[in-house]
Coordinates of C-alpha atoms and ligand atoms in Angstrom, one line a residue:
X1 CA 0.0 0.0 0.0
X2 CA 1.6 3.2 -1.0
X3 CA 1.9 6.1 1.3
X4 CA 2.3 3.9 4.6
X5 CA 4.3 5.3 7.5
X6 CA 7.5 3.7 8.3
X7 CA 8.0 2.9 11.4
X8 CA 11.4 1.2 11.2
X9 CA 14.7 3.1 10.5
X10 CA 18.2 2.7 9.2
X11 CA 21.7 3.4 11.2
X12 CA 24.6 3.5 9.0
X13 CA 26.9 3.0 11.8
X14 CA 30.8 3.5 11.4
X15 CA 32.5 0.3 13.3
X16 CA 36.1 1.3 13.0
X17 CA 39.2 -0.8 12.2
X18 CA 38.5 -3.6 14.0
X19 CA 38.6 -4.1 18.0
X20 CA 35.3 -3.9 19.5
X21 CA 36.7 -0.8 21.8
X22 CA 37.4 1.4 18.4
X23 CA 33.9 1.4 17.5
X24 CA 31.8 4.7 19.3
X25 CA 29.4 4.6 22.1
X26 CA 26.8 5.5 19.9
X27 CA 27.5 2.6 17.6
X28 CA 27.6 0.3 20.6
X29 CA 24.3 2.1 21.6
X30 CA 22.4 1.4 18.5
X31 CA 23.7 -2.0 17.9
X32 CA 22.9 -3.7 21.0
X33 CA 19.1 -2.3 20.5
X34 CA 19.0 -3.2 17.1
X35 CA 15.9 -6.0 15.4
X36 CA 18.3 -6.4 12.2
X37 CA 22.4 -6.4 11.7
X38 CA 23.5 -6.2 8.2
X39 CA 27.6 -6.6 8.4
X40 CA 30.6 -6.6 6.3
X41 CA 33.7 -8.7 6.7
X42 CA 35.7 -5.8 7.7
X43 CA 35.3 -4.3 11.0
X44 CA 34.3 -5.3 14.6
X45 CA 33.1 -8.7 13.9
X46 CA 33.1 -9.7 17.5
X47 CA 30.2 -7.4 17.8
X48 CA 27.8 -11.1 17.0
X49 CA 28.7 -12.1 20.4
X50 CA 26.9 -8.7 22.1
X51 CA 24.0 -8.6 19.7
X52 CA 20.0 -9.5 20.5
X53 CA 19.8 -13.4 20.6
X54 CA 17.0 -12.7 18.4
X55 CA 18.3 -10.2 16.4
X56 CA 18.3 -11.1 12.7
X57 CA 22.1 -11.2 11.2
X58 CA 22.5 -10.8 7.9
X59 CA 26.4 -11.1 6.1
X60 CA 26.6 -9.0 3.3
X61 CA 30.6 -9.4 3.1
X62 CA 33.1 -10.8 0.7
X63 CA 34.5 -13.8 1.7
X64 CA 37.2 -15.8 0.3
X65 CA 36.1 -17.6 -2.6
X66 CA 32.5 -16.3 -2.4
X67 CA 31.1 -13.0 -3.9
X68 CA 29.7 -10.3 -1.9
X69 CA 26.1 -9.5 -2.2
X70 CA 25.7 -6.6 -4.6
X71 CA 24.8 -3.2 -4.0
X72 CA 21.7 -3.3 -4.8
X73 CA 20.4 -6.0 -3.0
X74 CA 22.0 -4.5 0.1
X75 CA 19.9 -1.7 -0.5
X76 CA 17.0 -4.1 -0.9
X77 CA 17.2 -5.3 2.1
X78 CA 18.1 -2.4 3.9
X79 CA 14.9 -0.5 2.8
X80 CA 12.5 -4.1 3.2
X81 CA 13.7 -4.6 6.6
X82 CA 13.2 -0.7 8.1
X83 CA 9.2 -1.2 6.1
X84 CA 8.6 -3.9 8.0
X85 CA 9.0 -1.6 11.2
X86 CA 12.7 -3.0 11.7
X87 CA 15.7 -1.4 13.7
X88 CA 18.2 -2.1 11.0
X89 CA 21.9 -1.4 11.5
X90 CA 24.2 -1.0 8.4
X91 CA 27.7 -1.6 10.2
X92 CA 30.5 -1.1 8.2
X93 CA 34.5 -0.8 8.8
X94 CA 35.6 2.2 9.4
X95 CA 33.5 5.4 8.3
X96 CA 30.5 4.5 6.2
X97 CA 31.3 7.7 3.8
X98 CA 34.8 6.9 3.1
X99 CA 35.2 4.0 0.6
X100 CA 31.8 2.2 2.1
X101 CA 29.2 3.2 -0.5
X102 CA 27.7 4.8 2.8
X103 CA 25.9 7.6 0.5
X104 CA 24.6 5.0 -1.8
X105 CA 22.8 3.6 1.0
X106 CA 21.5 7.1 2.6
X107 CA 20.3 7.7 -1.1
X108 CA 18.4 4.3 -1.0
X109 CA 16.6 4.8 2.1
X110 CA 15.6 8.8 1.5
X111 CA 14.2 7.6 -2.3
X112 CA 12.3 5.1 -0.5
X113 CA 10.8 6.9 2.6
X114 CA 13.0 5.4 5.5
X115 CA 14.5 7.4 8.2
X116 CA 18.1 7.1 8.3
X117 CA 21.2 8.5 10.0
X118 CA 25.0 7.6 9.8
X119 CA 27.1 7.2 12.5
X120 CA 30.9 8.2 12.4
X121 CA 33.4 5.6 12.4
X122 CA 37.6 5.2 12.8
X123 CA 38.5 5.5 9.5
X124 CA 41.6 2.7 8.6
X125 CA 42.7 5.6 6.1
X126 CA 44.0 7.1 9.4
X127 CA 43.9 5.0 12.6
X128 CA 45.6 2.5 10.7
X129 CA 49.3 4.2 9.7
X130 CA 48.8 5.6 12.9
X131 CA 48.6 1.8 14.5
X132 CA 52.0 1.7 13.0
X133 CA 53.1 4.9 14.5
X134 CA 53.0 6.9 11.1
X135 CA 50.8 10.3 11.6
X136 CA 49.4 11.2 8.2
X137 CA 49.9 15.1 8.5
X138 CA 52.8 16.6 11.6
X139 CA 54.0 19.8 11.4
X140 CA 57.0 20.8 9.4
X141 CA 57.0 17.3 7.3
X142 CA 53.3 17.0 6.2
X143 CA 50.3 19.6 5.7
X144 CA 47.6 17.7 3.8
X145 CA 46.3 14.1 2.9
X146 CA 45.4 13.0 0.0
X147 CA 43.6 9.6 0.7
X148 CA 42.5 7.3 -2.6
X149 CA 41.2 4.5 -4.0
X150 CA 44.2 2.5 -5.1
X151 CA 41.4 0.6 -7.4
X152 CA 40.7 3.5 -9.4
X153 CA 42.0 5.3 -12.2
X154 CA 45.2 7.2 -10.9
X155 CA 44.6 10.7 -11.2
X156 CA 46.4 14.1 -11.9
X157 CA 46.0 15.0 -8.6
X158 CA 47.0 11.9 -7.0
X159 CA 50.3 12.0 -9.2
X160 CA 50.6 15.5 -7.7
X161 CA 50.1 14.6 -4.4
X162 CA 52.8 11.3 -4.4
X163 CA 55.0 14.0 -5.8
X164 CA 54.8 17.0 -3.2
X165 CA 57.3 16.4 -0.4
X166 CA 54.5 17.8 1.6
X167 CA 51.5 15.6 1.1
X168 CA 50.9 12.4 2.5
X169 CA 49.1 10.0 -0.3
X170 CA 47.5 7.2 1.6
X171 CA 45.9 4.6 -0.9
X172 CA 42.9 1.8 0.6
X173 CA 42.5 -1.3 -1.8
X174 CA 45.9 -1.0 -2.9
X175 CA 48.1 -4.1 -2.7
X176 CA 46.5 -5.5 -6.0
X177 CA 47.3 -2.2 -7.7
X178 CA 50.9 -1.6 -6.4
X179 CA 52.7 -2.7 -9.2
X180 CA 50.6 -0.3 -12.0
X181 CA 50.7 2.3 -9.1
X182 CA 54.0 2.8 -8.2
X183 CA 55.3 2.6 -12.7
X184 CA 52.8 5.4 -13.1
X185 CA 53.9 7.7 -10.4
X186 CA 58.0 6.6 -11.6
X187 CA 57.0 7.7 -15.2
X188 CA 55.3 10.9 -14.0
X189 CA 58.7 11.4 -12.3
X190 CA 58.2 11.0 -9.0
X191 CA 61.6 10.4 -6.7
X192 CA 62.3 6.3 -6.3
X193 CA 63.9 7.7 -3.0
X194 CA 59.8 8.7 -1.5
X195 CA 59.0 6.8 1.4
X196 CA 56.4 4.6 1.5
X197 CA 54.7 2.1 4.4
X198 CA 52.4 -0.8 4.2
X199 CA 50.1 -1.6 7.3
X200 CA 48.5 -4.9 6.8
X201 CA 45.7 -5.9 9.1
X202 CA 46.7 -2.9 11.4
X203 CA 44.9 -2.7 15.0
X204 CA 44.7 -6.8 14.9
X205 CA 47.1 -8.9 16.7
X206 CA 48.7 -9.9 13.7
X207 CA 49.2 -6.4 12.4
X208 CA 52.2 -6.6 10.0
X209 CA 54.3 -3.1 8.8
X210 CA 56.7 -2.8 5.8
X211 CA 58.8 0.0 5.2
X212 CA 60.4 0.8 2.0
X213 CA 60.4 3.5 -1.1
X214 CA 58.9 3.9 -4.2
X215 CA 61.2 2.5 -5.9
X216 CA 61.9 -0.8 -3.7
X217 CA 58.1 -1.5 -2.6
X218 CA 57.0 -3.4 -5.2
X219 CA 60.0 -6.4 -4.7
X220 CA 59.7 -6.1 -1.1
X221 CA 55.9 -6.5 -1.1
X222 CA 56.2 -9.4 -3.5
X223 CA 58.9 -10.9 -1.3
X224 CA 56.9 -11.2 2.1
X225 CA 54.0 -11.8 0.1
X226 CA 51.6 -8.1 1.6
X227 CA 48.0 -9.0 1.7
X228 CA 44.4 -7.3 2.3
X229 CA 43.8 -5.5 3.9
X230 CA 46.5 -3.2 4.0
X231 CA 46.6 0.9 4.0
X232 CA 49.9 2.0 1.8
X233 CA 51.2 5.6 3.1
X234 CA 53.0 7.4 0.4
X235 CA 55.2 10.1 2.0
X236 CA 57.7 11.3 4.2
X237 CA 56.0 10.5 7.4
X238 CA 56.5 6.7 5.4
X239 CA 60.0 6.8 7.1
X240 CA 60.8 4.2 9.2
X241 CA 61.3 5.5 12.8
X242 CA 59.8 8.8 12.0
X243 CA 58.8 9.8 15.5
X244 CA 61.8 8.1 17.3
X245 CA 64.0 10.5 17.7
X246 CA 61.2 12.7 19.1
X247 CA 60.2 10.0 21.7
X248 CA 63.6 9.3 22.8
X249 CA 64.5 13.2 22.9
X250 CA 60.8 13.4 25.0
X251 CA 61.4 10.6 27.4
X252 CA 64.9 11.6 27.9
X253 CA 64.1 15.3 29.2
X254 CA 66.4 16.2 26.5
X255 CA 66.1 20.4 25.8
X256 CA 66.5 22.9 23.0
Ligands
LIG301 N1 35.2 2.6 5.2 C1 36.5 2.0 5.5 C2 37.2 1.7 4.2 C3 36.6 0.6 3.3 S1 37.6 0.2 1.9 C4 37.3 2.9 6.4 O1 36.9 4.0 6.6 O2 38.3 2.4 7.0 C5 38.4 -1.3 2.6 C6 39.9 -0.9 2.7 O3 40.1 -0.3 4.0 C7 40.8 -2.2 2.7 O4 41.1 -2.6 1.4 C8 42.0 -1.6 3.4 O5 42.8 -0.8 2.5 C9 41.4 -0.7 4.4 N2 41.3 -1.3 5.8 C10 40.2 -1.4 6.5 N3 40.4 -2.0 7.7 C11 41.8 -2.2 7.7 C12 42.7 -2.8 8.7 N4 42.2 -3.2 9.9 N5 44.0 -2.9 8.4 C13 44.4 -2.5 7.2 N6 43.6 -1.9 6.2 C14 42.3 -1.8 6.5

């Protein structure tokens, strides 16, 4: 029947990188209450264990070997579930805006008459270099961050940014695309001397980081075999050891 009021709603909720206490009390809030759980394979899986016993779990993810569910049916069941008068939570790793198809799913919902809000998570595009002691921007070696999609089409402005000694380039998706990656910003002229850091699985216990530069990355990746998920920070924060001397000039009470 056209024109009915919904009574059910959707939470895009942000879960962060990983560990249950990265995700926000808000997130926590809403997914503890919540009738319906739709969740990806990134992000605070452990959250099952915390859920309603009745509360209907529904795995949208990719997992190895099988193929995710597609957009659209996520949508589908996003918008289905919330008309049937459903609390549905969208949880997601990370932040739902940044590389989650979050506004594809706020689009869904408004077109079809369901309330919906998003929920801020820990984005991986920072909290994961950081996990690794790399800060994307610090003053003096980097102003501004240039975060892509290392399964797009490389841009101008991403061949800018891997070139300014000033801009930190950090790339999600990216170990497939490495090896196209790192020729295109070569060719474009970009120094074989600039930093760069991979972070696999960072803020898990098996959290993995490789230093190298442009020019080496792509035989030391190969050689210890990187994996996703992994962030790749482009940059000279990238250095190994960036914020050692700091630390030990810090915690020694050294002046000046
Ligand atoms: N919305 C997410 C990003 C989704 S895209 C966010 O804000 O974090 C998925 C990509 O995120 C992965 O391919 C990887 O590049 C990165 N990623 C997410 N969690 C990660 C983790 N724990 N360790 C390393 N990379 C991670």
């Amino acid at each position: 029947m056209g024109g009915a009021v919904v009574t059910g709603r959707v939470d895009l909720v942000g879960g962060g990188p990983g560990p249950i206490d990265l995700m926000t009390v808000r997130a926590w809030r809403l997914l503890v209450q919540a009738d319906v759980v739709v969740m990806d394979r990134l992000g605070p899986t452990e959250i099952r264990a915390h859920l309603r016993p009745d509360a209907e779990v529904i795995d949208v993810g990719k997992l190895p070997g099988h193929h995710p569910v597609p957009q659209h049916e996520i949508n589908e069941i996003l918008v289905d579930r919330a008309r049937a008068g459903k609390r549905v939570v969208r949880l997601k790793g990370g932040d739902p805006f940044v590389f989650g198809r979050g506004g594809e799913e706020v689009i869904a919902c408004v077109v079809a008459g369901v309330p919906v809000d998003v929920v801020p998570g820990v984005t991986s595009a920072v909290a994961v270099p950081e996990a690794a002691g790399i800060p994307v921007t610090h003053r003096g070696i980097a102003s501004a961050v240039h975060i892509v999609n290392g399964q797009s089409e490389i841009t101008a402005a991403t061949l800018a940014a891997l070139g300014d000694d000033d801009v930190t380039t950090v790339i999600l998706m990216g170990v497939g695309a490495l090896p196209r990656l790192v020729a295109e910003a070569l060719r474009a002229g970009v120094s074989r001397e600039r930093p760069v850091a991979i972070v696999e699985r960072g803020h898990h216990p098996d959290q993995r980081t490789t230093h190298s530069t442009l020019g080496g990355i792509v035989l030391d990746a190969g050689r210890i075999g990187v994996r996703n998920p992994a962030v790749i920070v482009v940059g000279e924060v990238a250095r190994a050891g960036m914020l050692v001397p700091q630390l030990v000039a810090a915690h020694s009470g050294a002046g000046g």
